[in-house]
Structures are given as structure tokens and as C-alpha cells.
mmCIF file of C-alpha atoms in Angstrom:
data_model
loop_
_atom_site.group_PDB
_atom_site.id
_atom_site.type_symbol
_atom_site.label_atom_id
_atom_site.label_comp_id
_atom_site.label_asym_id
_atom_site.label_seq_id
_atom_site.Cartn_x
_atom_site.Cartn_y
_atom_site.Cartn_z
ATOM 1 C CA UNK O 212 0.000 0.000 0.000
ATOM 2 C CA UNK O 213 1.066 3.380 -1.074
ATOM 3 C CA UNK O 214 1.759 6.091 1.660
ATOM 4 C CA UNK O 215 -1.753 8.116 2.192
ATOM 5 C CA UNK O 216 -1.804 11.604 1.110
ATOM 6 C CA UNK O 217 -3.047 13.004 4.105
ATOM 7 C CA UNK O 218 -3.123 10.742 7.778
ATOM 8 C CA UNK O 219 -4.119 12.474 10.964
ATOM 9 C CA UNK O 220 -3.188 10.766 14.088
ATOM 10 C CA UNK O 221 -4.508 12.235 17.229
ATOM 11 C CA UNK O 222 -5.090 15.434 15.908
ATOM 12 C CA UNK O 223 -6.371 18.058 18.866
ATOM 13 C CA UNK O 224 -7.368 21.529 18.022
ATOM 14 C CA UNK O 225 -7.778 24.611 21.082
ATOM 15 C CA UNK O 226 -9.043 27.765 21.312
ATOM 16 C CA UNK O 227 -8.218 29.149 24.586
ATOM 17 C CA UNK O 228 -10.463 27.028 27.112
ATOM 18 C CA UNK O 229 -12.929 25.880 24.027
ATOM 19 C CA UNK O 230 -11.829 22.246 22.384
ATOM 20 C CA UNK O 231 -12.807 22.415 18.926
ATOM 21 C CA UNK O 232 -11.130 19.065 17.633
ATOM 22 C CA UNK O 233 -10.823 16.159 20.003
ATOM 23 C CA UNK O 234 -8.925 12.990 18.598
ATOM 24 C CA UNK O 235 -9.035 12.769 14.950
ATOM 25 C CA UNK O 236 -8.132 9.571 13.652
ATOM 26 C CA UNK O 237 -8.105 9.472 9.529
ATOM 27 C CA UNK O 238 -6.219 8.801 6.390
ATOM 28 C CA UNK O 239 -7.040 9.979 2.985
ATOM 29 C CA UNK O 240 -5.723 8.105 -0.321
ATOM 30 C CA UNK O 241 -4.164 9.268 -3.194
ATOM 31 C CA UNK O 242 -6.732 10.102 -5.757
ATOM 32 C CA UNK O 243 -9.690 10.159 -3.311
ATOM 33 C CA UNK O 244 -12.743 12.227 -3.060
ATOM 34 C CA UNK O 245 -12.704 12.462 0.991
ATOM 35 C CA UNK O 246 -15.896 14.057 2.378
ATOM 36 C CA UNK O 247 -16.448 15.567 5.575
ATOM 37 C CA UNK O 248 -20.002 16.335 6.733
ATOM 38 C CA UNK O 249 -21.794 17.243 9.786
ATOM 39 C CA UNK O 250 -23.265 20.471 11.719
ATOM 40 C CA UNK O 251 -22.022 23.980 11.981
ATOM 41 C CA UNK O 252 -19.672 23.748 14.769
ATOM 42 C CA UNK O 253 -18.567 20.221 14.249
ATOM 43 C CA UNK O 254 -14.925 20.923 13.479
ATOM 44 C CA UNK O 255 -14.927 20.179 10.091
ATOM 45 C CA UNK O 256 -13.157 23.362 8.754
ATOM 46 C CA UNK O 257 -10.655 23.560 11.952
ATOM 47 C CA UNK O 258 -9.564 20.529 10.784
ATOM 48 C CA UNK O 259 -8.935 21.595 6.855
ATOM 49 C CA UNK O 260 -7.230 24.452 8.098
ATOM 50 C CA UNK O 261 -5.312 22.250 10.035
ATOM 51 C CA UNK O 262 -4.215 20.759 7.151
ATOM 52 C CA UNK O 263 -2.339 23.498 5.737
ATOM 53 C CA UNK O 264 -1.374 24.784 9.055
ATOM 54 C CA UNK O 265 -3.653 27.591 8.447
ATOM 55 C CA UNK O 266 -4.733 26.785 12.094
ATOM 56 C CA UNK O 267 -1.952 25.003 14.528
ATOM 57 C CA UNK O 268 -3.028 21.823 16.224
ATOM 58 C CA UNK O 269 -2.701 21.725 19.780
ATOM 59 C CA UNK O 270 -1.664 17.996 19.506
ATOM 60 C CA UNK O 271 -1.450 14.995 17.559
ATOM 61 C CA UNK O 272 0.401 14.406 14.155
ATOM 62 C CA UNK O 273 -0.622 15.304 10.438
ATOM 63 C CA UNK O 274 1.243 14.251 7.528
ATOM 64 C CA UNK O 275 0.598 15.387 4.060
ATOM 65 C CA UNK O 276 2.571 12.996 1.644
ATOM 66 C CA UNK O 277 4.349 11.869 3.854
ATOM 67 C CA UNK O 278 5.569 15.298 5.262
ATOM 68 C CA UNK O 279 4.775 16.417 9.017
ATOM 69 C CA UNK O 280 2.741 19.074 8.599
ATOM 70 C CA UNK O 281 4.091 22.799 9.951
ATOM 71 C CA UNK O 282 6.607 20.711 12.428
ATOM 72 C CA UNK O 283 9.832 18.917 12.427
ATOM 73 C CA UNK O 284 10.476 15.952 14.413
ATOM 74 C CA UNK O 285 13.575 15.335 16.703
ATOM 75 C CA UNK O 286 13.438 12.090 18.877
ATOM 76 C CA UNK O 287 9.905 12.698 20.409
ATOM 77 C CA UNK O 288 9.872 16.673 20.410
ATOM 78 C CA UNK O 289 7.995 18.411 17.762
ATOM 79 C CA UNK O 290 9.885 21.520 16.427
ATOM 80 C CA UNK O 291 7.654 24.180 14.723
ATOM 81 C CA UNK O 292 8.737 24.944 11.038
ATOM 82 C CA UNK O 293 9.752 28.905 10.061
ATOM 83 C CA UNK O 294 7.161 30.558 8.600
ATOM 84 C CA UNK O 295 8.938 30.138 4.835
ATOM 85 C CA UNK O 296 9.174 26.214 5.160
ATOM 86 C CA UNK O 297 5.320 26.483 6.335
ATOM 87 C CA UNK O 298 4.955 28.593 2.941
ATOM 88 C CA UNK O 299 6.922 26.130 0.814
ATOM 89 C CA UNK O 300 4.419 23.396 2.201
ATOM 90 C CA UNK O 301 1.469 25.443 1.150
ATOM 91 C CA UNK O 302 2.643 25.405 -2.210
ATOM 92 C CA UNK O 303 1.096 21.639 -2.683
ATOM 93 C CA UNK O 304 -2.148 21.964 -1.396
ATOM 94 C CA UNK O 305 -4.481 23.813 -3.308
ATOM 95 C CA UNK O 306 -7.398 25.639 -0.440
ATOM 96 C CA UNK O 307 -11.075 26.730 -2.251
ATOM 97 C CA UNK O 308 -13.138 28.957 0.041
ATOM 98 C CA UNK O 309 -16.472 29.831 0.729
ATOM 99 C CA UNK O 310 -15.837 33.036 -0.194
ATOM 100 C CA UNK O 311 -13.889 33.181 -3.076
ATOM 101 C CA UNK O 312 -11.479 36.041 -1.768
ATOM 102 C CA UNK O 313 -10.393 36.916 -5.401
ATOM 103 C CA UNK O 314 -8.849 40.412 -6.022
ATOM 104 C CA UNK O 315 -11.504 42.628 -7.014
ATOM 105 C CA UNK O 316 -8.805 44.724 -8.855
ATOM 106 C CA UNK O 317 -7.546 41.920 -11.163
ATOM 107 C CA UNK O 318 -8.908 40.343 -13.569
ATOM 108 C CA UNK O 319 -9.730 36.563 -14.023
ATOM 109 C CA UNK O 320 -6.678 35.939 -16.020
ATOM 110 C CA UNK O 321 -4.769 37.637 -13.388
ATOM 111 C CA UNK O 322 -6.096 36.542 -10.329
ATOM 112 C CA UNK O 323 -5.164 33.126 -11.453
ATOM 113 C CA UNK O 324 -1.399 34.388 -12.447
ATOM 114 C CA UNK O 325 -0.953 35.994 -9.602
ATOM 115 C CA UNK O 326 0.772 33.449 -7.276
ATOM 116 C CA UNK O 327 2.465 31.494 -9.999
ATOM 117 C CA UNK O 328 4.542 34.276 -10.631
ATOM 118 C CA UNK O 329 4.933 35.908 -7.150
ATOM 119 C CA UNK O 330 5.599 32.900 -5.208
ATOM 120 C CA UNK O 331 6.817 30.567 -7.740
ATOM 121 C CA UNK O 332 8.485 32.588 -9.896
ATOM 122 C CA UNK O 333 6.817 32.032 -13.398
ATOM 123 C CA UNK O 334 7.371 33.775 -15.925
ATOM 124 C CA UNK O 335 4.745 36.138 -16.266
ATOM 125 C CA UNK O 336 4.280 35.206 -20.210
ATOM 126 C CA UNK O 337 4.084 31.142 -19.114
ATOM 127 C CA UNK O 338 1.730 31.734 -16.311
ATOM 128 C CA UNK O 339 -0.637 34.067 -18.273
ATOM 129 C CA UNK O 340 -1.113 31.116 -20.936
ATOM 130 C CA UNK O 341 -1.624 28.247 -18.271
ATOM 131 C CA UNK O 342 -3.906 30.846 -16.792
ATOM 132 C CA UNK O 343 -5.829 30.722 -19.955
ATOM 133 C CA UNK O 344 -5.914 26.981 -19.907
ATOM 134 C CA UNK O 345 -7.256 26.512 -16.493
ATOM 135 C CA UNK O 346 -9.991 29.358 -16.919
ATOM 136 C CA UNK O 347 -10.618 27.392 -20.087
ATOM 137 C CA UNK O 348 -11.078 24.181 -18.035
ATOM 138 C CA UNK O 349 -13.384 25.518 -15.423
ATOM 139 C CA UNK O 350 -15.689 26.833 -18.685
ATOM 140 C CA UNK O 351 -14.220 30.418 -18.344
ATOM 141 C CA UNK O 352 -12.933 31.297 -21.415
ATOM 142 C CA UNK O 353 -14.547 33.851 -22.563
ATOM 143 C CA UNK O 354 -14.522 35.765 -18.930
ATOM 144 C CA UNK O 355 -10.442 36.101 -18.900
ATOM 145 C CA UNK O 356 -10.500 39.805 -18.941
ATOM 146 C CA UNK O 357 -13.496 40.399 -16.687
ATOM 147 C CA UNK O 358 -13.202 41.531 -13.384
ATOM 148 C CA UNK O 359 -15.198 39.887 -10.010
ATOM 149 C CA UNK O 360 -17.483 42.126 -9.680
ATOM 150 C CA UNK O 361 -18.500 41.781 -13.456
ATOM 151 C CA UNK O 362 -18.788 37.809 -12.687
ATOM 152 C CA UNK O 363 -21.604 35.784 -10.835
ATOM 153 C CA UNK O 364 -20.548 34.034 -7.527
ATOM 154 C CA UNK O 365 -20.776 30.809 -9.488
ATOM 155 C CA UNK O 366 -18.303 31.828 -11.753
ATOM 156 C CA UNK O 367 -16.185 33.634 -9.397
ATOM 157 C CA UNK O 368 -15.678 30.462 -7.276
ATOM 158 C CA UNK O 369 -14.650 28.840 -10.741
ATOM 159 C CA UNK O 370 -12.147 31.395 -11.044
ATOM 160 C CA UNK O 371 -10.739 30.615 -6.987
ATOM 161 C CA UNK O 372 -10.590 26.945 -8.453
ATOM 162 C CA UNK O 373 -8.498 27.767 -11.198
ATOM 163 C CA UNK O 374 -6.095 30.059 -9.295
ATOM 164 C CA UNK O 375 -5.640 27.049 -6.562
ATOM 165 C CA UNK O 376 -5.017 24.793 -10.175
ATOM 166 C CA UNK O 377 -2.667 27.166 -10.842
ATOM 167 C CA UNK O 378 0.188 25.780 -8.016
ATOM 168 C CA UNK O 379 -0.323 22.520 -9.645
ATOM 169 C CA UNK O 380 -1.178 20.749 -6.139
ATOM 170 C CA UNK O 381 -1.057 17.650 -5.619
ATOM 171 C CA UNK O 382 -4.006 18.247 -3.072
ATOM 172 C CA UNK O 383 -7.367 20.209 -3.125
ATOM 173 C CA UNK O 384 -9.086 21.318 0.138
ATOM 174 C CA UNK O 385 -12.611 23.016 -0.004
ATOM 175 C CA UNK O 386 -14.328 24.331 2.460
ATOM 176 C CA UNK O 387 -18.086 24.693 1.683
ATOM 177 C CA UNK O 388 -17.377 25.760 -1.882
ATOM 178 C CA UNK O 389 -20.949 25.999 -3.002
ATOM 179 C CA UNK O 390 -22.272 27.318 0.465
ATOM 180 C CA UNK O 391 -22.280 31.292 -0.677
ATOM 181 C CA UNK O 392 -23.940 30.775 -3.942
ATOM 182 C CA UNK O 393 -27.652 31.380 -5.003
ATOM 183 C CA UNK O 394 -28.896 27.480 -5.204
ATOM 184 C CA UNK O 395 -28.599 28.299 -9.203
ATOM 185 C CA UNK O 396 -25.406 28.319 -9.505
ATOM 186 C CA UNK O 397 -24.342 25.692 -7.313
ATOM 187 C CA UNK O 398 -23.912 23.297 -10.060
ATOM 188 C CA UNK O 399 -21.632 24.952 -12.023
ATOM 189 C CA UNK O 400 -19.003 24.625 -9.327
ATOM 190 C CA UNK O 401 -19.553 20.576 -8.292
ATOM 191 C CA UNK O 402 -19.234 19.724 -12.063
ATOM 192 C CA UNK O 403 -16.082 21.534 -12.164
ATOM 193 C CA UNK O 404 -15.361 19.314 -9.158
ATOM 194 C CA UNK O 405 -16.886 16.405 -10.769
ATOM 195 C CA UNK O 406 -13.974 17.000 -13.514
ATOM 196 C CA UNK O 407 -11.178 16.989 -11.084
ATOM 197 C CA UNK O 408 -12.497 13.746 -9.230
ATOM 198 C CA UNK O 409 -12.769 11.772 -13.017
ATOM 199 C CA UNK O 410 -8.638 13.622 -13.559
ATOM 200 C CA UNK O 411 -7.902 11.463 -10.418
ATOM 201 C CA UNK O 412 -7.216 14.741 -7.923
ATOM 202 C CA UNK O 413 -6.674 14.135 -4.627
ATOM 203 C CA UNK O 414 -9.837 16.419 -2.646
ATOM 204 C CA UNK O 415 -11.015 16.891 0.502
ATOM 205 C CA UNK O 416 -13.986 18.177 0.776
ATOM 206 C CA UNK O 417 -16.612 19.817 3.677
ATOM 207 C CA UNK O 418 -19.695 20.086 2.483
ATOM 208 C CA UNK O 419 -23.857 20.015 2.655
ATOM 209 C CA UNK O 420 -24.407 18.274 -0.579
ATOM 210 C CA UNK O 421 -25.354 15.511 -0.274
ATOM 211 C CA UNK O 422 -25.812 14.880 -3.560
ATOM 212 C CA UNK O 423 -22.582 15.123 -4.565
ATOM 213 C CA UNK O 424 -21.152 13.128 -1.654
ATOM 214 C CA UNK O 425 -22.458 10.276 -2.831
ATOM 215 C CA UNK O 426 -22.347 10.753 -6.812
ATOM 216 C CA UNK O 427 -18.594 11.350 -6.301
ATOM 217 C CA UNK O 428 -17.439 10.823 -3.201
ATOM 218 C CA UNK O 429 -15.008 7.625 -2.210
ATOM 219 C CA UNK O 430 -15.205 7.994 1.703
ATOM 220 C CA UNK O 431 -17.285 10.408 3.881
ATOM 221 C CA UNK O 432 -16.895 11.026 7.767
ATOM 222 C CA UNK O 433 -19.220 12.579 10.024
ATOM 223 C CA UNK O 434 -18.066 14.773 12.601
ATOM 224 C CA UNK O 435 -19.561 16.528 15.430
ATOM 225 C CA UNK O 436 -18.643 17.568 18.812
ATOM 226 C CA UNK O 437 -14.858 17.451 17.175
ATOM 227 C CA UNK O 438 -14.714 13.847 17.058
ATOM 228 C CA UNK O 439 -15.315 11.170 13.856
ATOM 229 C CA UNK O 440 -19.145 9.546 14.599
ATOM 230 C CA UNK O 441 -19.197 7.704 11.875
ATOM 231 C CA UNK O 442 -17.140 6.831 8.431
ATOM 232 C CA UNK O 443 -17.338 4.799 5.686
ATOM 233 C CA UNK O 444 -18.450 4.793 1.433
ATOM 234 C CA UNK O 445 -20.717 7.566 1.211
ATOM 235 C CA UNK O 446 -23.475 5.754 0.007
ATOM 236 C CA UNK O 447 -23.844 3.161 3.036
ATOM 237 C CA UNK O 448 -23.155 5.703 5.467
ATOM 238 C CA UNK O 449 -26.475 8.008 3.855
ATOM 239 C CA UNK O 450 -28.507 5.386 3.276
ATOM 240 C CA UNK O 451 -28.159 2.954 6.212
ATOM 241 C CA UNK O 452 -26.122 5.038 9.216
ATOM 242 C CA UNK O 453 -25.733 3.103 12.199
ATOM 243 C CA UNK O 454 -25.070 5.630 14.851
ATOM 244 C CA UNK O 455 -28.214 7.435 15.715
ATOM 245 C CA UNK O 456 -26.487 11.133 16.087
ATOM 246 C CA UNK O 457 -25.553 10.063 12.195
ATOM 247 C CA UNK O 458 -29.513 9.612 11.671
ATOM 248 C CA UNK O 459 -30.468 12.318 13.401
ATOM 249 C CA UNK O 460 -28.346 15.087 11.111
ATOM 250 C CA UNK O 461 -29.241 13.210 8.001
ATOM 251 C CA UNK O 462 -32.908 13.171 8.777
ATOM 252 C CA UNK O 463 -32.796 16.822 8.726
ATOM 253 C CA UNK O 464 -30.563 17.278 5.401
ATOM 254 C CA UNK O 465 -31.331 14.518 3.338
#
């Protein structure tokens, strides 16, 4: 077996007297759709911030290919990571919003630029035409010049897709993608997602579509109270849950 792209051992999460994550125990495979459900409050965002150190855990281990995440390891001490090796870490995992944070005064073309050539040092020509490409892929082509506020949340979120595509990661977190937009344009965005599952990209996602989790989805996991209630293929754990705190949330979204 192949090492997991992400594994969480233990993983506690803090603020001040308030315990947001308690234990998480989890591993996500390469190429897996990995879907994290459950109620406002659960965790389930602490934790993907976690995963890019956006938020430091408070305990535990959390490896991303392989790689301690935000720490080094020396005997049994954990040594945090300077803030550059952090950045340099970041680099690989691709992070999609609820709000799509875009620069209102950029265009698509170069909202999606933007990083390649500030942090990896692209050529501005190269990264403008694999700019093109991804807005292209996400069925933005003809929006390249516009500007966000000229674009519909739908297709704004389309364009914070393409920008994470840009860093070429070999992981995608997103957190609620879909959870901003007018129900219209929610589809738009999951069949961009849809096209990044069939490519074989390695996602985790939190969401409230339940749809989706179990069209594409390869595991789920249902959190609350910062712990892992219940896991398994998406489709047994909708249709036939066996914890009843599982039944009770689905009962009221399904």
C-alpha cells in the first residue's frame, strides 16, 4: 500500500479554554474524493485548516505525503517549522473557500497568475497562458478579462478553483465551496469538481451536498462535537447510518 496523502493521528485543536477538535483519527488516499459532513460547529473546517497549518493543532500528528505538517520531528519533540518552510508546504495543497477572496482589482486571467509568478516565480508570459488553460477548463474562457465584480458568484468560485489549479497541487481542500452561492449556480461549481475527481485529484472536501457526496465521493466522515461519529463509502453511510447522532443530522438534510 502506497503512503496516504493526508493521515491524521490524534489530531487536537484549542481555542483558549474551548476544544474544537478532540482525537481525529483518519487517512485519505491518493486520488480520493474524501468528504467531511456534519453540523455547523462540528470541526470540520478547523480541521482543513489544520491541514495546511492555516490553524496550529494543539496535539497529535498530520502528515501530508508523507511530510509532518508545519513541524519537524527530533526524537519525540515536535519543532515548529519557520514561517517560509510552512509557505513552501502550502505550495502543494491547493485551499477553495467559501468566499472566493479573489482580487476585485484583477482580472480573471490575473487573479489566477498571480501566485504562480509571485511565489513561484513564473514567468509572467508562461503563467498568463496556463492561466488561460485553467480558466478554459473551469468553462471560463470567454470571462479572462473580466473583473469579479462583473462575474456571478458561481463563476467567481470557478475562477478561486483555477487560481488554486494554478500551483499545480497535488491536493485540493474546499471548504463549503458551493455554500455562498444562489442554489442556481451551485452546479456549475460541483461539475467543475466532478472533472477533477474523473482527472484522479486528490480532494477533501466539507460540504452540505449531499448529492454530490455520494455521486462522487469515495469515503465520507461525520463529525460533530470534534470527534469522527461515523465513516465509511458515502453511500452506506447516507442510506443505512448506524449511529443514531448520524440519523439524526441526516434526517434533517437529506
Amino acid at each position: 500500500m502506497s503512503e496516504p496523502m493526508v493521515r491524521a493521528e490524534q489530531v487536537h485543536k484549542s481555542f483558549g479554554p474551548v476544544k474544537v477538535l478532540r482525537g481525529i483519527d483518519l487517512e485519505v488516499r491518493r486520488g480520493e474524493v474524501f468528504c467531511l459532513v456534519g453540523p455547523s460547529g462540528s470541526g470540520k473546517s478547523t480541521f482543513l485548516r489544520c491541514i495546511n497549518h492555516l490553524e496550529q493543532i494543539s496535539a497529535g500528528r498530520l502528515w501530508v505525503d508523507g511530510r509532518l505538517v508545519g513541524y519537524r520531528q527530533k526524537g519525540r519533540k515536535l519543532y515548529e517549522m519557520k514561517e517560509r518552510e510552512v509557505a513552501a508546504q502550502r505550495r502543494d495543497i491547493g485551499m477553495v473557500f467559501q468566499r472566493f477572496n479573489l482580487f476585485p482589482h484583477m482580472t480573471a486571467v490575473e487573479n489566477v497568475m498571480e501566485a504562480p509568478v509571485q511565489v513561484k516565480g513564473v514567468p509572467r508570459a508562461r503563467a498568463r497562458e496556463r492561466a488561460v488553460e485553467l480558466l478554459e477548463r473551469v468553462g471560463l474562457g470567454d470571462k479572462i478579462r473580466a473583473y469579479p465584480a462583473q462575474l456571478s458568484g458561481g463563476q467567481q468560485q470557478r475562477v478561486a478553483i483555477a487560481r488554486a489549479l494554478a500551483m499545480d497541487p497535488k491536493l485540493m481542500l474546499f471548504d463549503e465551496p458551493t455554500s455562498a452561492l444562489d442554489p442556481e449556480l451551485v452546479g456549475e461549481v460541483l461539475d467543475v469538481m466532478r472533472q477533477l475527481a474523473e482527472e484522479g485529484m486528490t480532494m477533501i472536501v466539507v460540504t452540505h451536498e449531499m448529492g454530490f457526496a455520494r455521486e462522487v465521493g469515495d469515503s465520507l466522515v461525520f463529525m460533530d462535537g470534534g470527534v469522527v461519529v461515523e465513516a465509511g463509502h458515502p453511500r452506506e453511510v447516507l442510506t443505512d447510518p448506524r449511529h443514531e447522532r448520524t440519523r439524526a443530522f441526516l434526517s434533517k438534510v437529506l
